[in-house]
Coordinates of C-alpha atoms in Angstrom, one line a residue:
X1 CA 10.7 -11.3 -0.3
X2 CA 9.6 -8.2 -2.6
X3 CA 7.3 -8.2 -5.2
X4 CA 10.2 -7.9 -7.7
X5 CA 12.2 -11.0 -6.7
X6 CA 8.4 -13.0 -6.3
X7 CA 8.0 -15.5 -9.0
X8 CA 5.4 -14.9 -11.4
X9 CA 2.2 -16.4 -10.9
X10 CA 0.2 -17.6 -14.2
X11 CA -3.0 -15.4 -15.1
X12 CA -6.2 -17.1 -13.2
X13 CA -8.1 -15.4 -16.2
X14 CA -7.7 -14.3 -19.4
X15 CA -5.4 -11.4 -20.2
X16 CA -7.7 -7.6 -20.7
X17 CA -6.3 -5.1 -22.6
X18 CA -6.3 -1.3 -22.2
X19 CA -5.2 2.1 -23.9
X20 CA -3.2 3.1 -20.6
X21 CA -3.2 1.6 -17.0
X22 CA -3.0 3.9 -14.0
X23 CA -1.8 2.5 -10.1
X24 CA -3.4 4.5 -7.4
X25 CA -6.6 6.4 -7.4
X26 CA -5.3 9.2 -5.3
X27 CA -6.0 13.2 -6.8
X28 CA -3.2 12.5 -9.2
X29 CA -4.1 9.3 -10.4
X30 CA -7.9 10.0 -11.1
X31 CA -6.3 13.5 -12.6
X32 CA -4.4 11.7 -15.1
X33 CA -6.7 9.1 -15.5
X34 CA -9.1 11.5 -16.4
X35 CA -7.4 13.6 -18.6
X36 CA -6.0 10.6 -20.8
X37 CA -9.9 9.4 -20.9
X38 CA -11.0 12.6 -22.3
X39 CA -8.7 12.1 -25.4
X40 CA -10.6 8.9 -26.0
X41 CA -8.3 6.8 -24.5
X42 CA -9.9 3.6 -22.8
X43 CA -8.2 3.8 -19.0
X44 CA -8.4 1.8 -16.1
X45 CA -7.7 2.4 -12.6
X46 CA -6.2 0.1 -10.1
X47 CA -6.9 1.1 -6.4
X48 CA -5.2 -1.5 -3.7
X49 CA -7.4 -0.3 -1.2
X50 CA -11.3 -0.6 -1.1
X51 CA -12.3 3.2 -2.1
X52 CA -10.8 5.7 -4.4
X53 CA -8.5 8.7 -2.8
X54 CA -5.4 8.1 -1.5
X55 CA -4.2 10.0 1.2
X56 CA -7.5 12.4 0.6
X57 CA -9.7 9.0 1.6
X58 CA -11.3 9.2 4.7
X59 CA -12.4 7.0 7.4
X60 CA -14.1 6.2 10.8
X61 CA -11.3 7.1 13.7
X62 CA -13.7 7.0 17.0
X63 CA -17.6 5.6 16.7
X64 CA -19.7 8.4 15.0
X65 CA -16.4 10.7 14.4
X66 CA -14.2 10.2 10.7
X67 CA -11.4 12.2 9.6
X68 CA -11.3 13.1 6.1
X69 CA -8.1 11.9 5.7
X70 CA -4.3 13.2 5.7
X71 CA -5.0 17.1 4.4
X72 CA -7.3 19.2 6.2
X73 CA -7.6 22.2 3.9
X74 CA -6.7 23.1 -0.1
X75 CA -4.4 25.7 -1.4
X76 CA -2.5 24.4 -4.1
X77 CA -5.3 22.9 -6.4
X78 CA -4.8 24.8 -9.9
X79 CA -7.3 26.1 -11.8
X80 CA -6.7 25.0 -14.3
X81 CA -6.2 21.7 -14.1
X82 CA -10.0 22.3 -12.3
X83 CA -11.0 23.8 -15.0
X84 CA -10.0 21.1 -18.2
X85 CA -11.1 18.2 -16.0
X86 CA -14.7 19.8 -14.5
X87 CA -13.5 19.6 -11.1
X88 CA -16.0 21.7 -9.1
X89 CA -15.0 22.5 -5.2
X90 CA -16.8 25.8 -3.9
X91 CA -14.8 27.5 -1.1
X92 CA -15.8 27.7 2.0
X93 CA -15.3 30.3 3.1
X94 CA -13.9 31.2 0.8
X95 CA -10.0 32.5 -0.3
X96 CA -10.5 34.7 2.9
X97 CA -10.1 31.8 5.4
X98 CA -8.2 33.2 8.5
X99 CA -5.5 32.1 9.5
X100 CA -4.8 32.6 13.9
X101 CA -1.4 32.7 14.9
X102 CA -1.5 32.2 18.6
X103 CA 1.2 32.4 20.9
X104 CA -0.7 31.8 24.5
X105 CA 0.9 35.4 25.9
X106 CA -0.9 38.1 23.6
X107 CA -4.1 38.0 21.5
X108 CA -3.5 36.0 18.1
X109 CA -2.4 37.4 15.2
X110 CA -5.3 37.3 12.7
X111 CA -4.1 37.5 8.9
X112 CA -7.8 38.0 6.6
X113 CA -8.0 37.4 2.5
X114 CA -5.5 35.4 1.1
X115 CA -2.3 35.2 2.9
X116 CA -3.0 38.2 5.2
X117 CA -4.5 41.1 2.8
X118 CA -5.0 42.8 6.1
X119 CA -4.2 41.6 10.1
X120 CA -5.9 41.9 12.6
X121 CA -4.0 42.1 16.3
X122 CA -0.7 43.4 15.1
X123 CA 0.3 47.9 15.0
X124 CA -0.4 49.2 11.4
X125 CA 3.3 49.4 10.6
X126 CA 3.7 45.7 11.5
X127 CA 0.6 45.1 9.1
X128 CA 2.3 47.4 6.1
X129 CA 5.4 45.6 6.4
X130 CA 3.8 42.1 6.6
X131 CA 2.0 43.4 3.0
X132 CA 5.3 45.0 1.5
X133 CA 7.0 41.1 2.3
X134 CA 3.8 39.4 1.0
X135 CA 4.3 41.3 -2.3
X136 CA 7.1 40.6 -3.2
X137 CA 6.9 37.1 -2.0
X138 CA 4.2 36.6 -4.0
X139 CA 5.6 38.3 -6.7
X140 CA 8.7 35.6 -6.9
X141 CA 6.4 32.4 -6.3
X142 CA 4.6 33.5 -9.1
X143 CA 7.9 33.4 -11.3
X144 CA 8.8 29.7 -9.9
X145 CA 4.7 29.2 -10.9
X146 CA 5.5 29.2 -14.9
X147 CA 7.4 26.0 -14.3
X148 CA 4.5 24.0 -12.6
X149 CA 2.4 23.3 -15.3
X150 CA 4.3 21.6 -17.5
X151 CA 7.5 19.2 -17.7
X152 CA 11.0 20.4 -16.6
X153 CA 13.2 20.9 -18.8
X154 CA 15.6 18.0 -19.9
X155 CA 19.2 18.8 -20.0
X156 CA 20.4 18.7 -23.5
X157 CA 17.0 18.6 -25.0
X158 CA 15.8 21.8 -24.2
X159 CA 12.6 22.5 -26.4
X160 CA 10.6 25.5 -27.8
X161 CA 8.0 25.5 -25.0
X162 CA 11.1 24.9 -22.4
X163 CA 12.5 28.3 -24.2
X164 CA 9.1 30.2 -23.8
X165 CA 8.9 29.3 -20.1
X166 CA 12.2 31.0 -19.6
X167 CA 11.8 34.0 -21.5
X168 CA 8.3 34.5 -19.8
X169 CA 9.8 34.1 -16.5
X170 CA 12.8 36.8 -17.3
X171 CA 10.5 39.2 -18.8
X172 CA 8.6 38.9 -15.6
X173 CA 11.2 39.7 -13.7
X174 CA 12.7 42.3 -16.0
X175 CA 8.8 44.0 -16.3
X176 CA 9.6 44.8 -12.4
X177 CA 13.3 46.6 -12.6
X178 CA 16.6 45.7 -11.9
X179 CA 16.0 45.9 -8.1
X180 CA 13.1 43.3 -8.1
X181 CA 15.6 41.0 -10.3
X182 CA 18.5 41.1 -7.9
X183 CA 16.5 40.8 -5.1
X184 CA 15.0 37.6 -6.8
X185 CA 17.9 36.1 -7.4
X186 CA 19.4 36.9 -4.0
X187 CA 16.9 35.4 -2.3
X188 CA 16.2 32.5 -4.0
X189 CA 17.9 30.0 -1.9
X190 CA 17.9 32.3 1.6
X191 CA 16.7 30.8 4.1
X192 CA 13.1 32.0 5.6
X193 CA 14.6 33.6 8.9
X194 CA 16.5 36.0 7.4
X195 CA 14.3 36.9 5.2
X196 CA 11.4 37.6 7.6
X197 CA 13.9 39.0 10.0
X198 CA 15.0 41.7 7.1
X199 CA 11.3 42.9 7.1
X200 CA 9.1 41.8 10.4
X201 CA 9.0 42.6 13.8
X202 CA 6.4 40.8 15.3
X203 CA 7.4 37.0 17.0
X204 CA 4.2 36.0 15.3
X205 CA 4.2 36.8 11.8
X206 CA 7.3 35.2 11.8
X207 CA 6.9 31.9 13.5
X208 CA 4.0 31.5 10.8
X209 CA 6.0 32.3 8.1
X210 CA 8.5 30.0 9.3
X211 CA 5.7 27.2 10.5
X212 CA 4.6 27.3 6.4
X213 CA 8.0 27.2 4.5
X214 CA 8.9 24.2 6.6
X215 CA 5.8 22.3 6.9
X216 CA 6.4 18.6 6.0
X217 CA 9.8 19.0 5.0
X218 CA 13.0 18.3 7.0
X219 CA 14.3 21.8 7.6
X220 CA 14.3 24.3 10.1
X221 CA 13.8 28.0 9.5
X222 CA 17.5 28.7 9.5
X223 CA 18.1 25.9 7.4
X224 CA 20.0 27.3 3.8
X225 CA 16.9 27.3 0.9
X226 CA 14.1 27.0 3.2
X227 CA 12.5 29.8 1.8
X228 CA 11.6 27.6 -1.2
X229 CA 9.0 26.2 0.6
X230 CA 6.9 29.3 1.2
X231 CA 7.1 29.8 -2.2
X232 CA 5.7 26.4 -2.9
X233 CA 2.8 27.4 -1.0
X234 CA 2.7 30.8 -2.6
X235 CA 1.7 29.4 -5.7
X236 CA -1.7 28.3 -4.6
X237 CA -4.3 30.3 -5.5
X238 CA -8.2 30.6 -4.6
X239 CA -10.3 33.0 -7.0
X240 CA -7.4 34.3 -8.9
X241 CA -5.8 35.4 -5.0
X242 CA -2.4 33.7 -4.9
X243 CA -2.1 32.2 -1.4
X244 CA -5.5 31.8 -0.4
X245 CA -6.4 28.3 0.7
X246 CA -9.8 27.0 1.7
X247 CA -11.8 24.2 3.1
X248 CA -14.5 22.8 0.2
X249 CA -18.2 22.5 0.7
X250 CA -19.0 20.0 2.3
X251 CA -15.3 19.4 3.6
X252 CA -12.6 17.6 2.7
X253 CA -14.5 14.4 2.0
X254 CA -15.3 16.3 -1.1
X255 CA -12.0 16.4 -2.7
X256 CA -11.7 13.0 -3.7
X257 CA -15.6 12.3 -5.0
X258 CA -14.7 15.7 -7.4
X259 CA -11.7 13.9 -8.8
X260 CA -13.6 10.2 -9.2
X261 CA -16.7 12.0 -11.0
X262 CA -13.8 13.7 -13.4
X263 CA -12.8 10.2 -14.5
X264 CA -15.8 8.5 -14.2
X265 CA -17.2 11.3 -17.2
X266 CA -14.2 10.3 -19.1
X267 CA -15.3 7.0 -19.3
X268 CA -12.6 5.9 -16.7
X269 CA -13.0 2.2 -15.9
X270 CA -11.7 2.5 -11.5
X271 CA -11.7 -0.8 -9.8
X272 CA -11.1 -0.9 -6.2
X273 CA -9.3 -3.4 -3.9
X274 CA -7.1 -4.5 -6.9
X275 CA -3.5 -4.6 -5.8
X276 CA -0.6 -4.3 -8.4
X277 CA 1.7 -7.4 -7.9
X278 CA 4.3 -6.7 -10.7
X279 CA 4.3 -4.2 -13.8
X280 CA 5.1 -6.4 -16.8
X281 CA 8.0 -5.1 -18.7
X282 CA 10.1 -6.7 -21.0
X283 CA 13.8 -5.7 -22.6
X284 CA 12.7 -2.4 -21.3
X285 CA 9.2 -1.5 -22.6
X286 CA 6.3 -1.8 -20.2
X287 CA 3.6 -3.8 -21.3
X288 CA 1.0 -4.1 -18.1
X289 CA 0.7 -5.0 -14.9
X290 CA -0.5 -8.3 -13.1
X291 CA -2.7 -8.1 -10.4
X292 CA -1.7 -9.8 -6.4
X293 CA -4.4 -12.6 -7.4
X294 CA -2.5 -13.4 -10.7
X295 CA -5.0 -11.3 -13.5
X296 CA -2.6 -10.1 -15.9
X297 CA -3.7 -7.3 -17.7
X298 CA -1.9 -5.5 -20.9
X299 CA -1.7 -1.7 -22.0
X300 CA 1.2 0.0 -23.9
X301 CA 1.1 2.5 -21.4
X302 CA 1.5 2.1 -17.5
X303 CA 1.4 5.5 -15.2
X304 CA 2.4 4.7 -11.8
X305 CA 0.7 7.5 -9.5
X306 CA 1.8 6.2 -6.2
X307 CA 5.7 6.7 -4.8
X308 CA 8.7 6.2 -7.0
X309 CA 10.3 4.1 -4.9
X310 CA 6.9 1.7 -4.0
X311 CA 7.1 1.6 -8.1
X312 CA 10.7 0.8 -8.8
X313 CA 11.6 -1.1 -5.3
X314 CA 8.1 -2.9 -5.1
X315 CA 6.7 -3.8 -8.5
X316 CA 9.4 -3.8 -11.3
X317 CA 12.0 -6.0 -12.2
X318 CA 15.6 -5.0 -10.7
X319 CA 17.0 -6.3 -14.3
X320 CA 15.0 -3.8 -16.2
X321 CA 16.1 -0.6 -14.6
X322 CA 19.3 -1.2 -14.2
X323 CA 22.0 -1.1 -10.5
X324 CA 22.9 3.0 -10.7
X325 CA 19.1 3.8 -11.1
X326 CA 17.6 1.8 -8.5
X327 CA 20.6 3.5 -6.5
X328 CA 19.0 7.0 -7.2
X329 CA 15.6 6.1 -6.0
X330 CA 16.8 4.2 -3.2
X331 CA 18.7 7.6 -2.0
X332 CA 15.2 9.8 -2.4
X333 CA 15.0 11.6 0.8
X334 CA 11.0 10.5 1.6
X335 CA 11.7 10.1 6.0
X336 CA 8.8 12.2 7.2
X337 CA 8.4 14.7 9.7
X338 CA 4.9 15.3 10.4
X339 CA 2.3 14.1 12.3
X340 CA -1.0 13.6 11.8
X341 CA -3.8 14.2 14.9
X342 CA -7.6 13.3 14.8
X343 CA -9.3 14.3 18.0
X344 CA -13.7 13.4 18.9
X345 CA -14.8 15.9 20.9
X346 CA -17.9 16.3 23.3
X347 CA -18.0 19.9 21.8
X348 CA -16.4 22.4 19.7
X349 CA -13.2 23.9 21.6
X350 CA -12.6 27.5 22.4
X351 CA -9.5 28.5 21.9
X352 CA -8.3 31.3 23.9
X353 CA -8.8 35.6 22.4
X354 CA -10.0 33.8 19.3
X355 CA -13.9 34.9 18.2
X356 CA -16.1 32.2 17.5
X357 CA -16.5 32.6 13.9
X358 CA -12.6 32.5 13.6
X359 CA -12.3 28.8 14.7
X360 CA -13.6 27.8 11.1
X361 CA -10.6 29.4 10.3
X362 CA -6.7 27.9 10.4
X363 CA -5.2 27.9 13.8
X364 CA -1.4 27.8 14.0
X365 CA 0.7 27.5 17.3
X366 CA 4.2 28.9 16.2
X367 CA 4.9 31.5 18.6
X368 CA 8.1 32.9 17.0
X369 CA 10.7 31.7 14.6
X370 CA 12.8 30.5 17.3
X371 CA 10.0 28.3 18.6
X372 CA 9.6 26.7 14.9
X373 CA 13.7 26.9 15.0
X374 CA 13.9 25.0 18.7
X375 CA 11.2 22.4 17.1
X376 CA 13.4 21.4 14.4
X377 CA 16.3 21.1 16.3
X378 CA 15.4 17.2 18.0
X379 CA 14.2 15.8 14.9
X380 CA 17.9 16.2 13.2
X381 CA 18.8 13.8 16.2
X382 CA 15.8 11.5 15.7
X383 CA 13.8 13.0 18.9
X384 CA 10.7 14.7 19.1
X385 CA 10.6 18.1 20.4
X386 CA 9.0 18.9 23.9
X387 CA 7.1 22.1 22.2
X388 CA 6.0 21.1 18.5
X389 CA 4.4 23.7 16.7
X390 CA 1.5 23.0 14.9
X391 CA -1.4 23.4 12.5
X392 CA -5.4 23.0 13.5
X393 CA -8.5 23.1 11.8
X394 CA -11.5 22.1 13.1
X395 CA -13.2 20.0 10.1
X396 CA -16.5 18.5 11.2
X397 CA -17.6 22.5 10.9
X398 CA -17.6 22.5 7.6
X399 CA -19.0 19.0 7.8
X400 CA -21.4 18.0 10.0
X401 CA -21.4 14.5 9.1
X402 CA -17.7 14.3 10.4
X403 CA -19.2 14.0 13.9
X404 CA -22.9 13.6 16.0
X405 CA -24.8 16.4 17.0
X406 CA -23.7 18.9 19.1
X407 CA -19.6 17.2 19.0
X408 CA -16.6 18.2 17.5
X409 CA -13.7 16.6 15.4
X410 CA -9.9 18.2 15.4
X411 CA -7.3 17.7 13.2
X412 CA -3.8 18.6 13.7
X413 CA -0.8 18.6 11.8
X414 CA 2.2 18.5 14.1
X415 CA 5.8 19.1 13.2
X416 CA 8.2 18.0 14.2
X417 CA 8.0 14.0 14.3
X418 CA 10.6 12.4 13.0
X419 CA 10.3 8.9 11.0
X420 CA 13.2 7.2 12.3
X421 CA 12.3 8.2 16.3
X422 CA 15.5 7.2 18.2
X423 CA 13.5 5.4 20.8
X424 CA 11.2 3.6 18.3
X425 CA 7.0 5.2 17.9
X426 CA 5.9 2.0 19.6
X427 CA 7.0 4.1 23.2
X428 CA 6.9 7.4 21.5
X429 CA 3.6 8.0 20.4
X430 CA 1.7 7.9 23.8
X431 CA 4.3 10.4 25.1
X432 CA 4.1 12.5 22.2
X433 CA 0.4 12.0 22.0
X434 CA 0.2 13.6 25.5
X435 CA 2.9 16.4 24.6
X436 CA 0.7 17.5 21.7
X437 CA -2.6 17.4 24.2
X438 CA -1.1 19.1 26.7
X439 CA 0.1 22.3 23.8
X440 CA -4.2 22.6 22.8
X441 CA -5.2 22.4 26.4
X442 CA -3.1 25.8 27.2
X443 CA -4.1 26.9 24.2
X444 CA -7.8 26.1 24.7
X445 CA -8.7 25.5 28.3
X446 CA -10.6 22.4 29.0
X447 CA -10.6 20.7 26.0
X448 CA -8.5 17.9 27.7
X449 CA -11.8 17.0 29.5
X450 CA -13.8 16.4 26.7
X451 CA -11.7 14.1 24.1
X452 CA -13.8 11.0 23.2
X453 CA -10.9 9.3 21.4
X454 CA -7.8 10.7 20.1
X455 CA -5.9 8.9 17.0
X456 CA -2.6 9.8 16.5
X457 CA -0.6 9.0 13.2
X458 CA 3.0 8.5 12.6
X459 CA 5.1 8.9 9.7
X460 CA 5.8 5.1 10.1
X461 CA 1.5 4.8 10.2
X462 CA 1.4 7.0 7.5
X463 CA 3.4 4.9 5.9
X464 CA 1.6 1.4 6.4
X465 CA -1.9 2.7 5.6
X466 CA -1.4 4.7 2.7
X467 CA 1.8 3.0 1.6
X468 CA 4.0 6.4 1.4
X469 CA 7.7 4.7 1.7
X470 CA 8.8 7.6 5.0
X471 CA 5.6 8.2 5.2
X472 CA 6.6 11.5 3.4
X473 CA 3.2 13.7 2.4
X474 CA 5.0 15.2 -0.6
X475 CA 6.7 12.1 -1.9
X476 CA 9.8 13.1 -1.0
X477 CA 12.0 15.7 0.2
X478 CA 10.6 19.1 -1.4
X479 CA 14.1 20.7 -1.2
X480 CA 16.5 22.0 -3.9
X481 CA 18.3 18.8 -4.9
X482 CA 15.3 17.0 -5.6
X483 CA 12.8 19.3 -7.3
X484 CA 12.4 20.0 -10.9
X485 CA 15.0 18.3 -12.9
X486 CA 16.0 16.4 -10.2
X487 CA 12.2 15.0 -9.2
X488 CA 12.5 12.4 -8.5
X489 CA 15.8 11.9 -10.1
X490 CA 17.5 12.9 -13.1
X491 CA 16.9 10.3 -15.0
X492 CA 13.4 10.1 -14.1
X493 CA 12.4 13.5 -14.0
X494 CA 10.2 14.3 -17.0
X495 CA 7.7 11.8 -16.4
X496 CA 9.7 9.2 -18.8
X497 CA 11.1 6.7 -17.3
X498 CA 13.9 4.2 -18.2
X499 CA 11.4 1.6 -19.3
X500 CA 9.7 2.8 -22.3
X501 CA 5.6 3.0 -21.6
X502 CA 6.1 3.3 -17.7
X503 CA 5.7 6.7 -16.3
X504 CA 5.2 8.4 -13.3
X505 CA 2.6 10.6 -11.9
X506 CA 2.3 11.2 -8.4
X507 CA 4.1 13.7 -6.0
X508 CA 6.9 12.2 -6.3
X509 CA 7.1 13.3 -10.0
X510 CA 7.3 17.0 -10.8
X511 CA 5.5 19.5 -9.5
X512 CA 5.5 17.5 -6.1
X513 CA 3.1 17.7 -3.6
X514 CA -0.5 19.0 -2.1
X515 CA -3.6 18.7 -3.6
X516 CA -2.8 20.3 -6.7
X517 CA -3.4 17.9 -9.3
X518 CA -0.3 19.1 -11.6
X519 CA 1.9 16.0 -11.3
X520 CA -1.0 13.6 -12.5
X521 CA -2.4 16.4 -15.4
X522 CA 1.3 17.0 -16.4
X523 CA 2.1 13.4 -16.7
X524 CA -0.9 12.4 -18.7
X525 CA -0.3 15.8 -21.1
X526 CA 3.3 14.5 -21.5
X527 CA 1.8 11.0 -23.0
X528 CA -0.2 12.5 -25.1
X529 CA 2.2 14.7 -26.6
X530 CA 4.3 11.2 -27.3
X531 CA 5.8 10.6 -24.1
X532 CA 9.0 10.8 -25.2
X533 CA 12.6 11.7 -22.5

């Protein structure tokens, strides 16, 4: 039985009343939580598990090893959303993190600054042409970037700001010429193979390009619109360099504290280990939320910051949204693709032609665009591939307290790994697992030896310990049909939703997803400006 159909229980104490109430202390809900708090709103925070983070929360894997959770590095935080909330993360190190392309026949590919301002390992004409792509590539995502920090726009309500955004955007694109503009618009929904095939030679260049467009999303290279997704990551920025990405001081265990102090100097209230049971609503207006142990507590406003469909298909009441909504969520694409690898290590791994200080870097198996291509291909069948490509970083590096002296942590993000495996994870993962082991030991000769403990995690364990419906990173499917107007559906794409005082604020919402901070700072913007569809 869900939580909807579950009988109500009566309040063990008293009802407590709030400005706003936000579900899920993840990077969007402390964002929103903390910029509603600043407006003097009194806010609490309702966190299921037993610390603040979501899927940023880390936790012990091996005896004296943790992972810092399900990202390994930032590029997508905005500044400023950083900036209005006081969210401090220093870069380390720095927006000219390199990022290693290897392919196991050549020496890698090295691209320096932010997105490969220069590469090392490739001819000089490979490197110019890489930069002539990057340009305009850059260029383009920073078009699509207007739309990100604020609402989409509503069909048939359309609004001065909406207006602005669009004439920005063309004047943009007209600043540039008429060549820039059609080549815009023609490649707007290409898909990333052709487009790196019209300008690259190198096997490399291209596999990363096609490795990053299609990371957590269920496409392949050749796939129509799957050039969408570099742009997404295009409009990342690190010290004003669009495209530069970055591990924080002290690692990725730093993300989440930066986010909980923001609240916490709003005058957040956060409490911990309190699962949401129902959100009260009544003739369509949302009213609060009662707890799993029967506390009922009232606020006029309600932000849900964890998945659309965990909100609508877990904790609402069927006869307040309504048959054709619940349809629309329901059919939100959210199967994941990725997995998720945490390795212990005796000592730090050396992977092959790479320089030591490099490994601090991002390390990317994707050895061409047909190898990304090939990769894809199973996981339309509900297989994973016998090659994955893959992304590496080695975190304990940056923090130390990751792992004991003198060891090592890895962590991988491995695509493709389909959700719905035909055979069933329960028999996959060790094969996979051993797959995936097999790729870094040719890759990095004798690292196989020293592995301490290895932890390996599924879309479907993805999805039980940070319930992500899928196990979906971004929420959902970050593909044409479902982004913008359409996030996660029509009718709930502005934040609004069809119960009045409900919203939503997490990937699943508009921008979408990464550690960006935009859907939960949009969302709580939107209230504040009255909330309204």
């Amino acid at each position: 039985m869900t939580s909807s159909d579950a009988p109500l229980k009566t309040p063990k104490t008293a009802a407590h009343s709030y400005d706003a109430i936000v579900i899920g202390a993840g990077h969007n809900g402390l964002a929103a939580a903390a910029k509603l708090g600043r407006s003097g709103r009194r806010v609490l925070v309702l966190e299921a598990a037993n610390a603040p983070g979501g899927a940023a929360r880390g936790r012990e894997f091996a005896p004296g090893f943790r992972s810092a959770g399900l990202a390994h590095l930032v590029n997508r935080l905005d500044p400023e959303v950083a900036r209005d909330l006081g969210i401090a993360l220093a870069a380390t190190p720095g927006p000219a993190m390199p990022t290693a392309v290897l392919d196991g026949e050549r020496e890698p590919a090295v691209l320096r600054g932010a997105y490969g301002e220069t590469i090392d390992g490739v001819t000089a004409d490979e490197a110019a042409a890489f930069s002539r792509l990057r340009d305009k590539l850059v260029f383009q995502a920073g078009v699509l970037k207007r739309f990100l920090r604020r609402p989409p726009p509503q069909l048939g309500a359309i609004g001065i700001g909406d207006i602005s955004t669009l004439m920005a955007a063309g004047f943009g694109i007209i600043r540039k010429g008429r060549a820039e503009g059609r080549d815009f618009l023609r490649m707007l929904l290409m898909n990333v193979a052709d487009v790196a095939d019209e300008y690259l030679d190198d096997d490399r260049l291209k596999g990363l390009l096609a490795f990053d467009a299609t990371l957590g999303i269920h496409l392949g290279p050749r796939s129509p619109t799957s050039l969408l997704g570099l742009y997404y990551r295009l409009t990342g920025e690190v010290d004003g360099k669009a495209g530069g990405q970055f591990i924080p001081e002290g690692g990725m265990a730093a993300v989440a504290p930066a986010f909980l102090k923001a609240a916490e100097t709003a005058g957040v209230t956060i409490r911990c280990g309190a699962r949401v049971g129902r959100i009260l609503a009544d003739r369509g207006r949302a009213g609060g939320v009662v707890l799993a142990d029967g506390s009922e507590l009232t606020a006029p406003v309600v932000v849900s910051a964890i998945h659309p469909q965990a909100t609508f298909l877990q904790l609402v009441d069927a006869a307040e949204t309504g048959t054709g909504f619940l349809r629309s969520i329901r059919h939100v694409r959210s199967a994941g693709n990725v997995a998720k690898l945490d390795l212990a290590l005796e000592r730090m791994p050396n992977f092959s032609g790479l320089p030591g200080r490099d490994h601090a870097g991002r390390i990317v198996i994707a050895r061409s665009m047909t190898h990304v291509e090939n990769a894809f291909n199973p996981a339309k069948y509900g297989e994973f591939s016998p090659d994955p490509v893959m992304e590496i970083v080695l975190p304990s590096l940056a923090d130390s307290t990751l792992a004991p002296d003198g060891a090592c942590t890895l962590s991988a993000l491995v695509q493709y790994a389909p959700y719905k495996l035909k055979a069933g994870w329960e028999t996959g993962k060790p094969a996979f697992l051993k797959i995936v082991i097999d790729i870094l030991e040719r890759h990095a000769p004798g690292i196989g030896a020293t592995v301490v403990a290895a932890n390996l995690s599924t879309p479907t364990d993805i999805e039980t310990e940070y319930n992500l419906p899928g196990g979906h990173w971004h929420h959902g499917e970050l593909q044409a049909d479902q982004l913008l107007i359409n996030r996660p559906t029509g009718t709930a794409s502005g934040y609004a939703t069809p119960i009045e005082g409900l919203y939503l604020a997490s990937a699943g919402a508009h921008p979408g997803g990464g550690i960006s901070g935009l859907a939960g700072w949009n969302a709580a913007r939107h209230i504040l400006a009255g909330g309204s569809r």
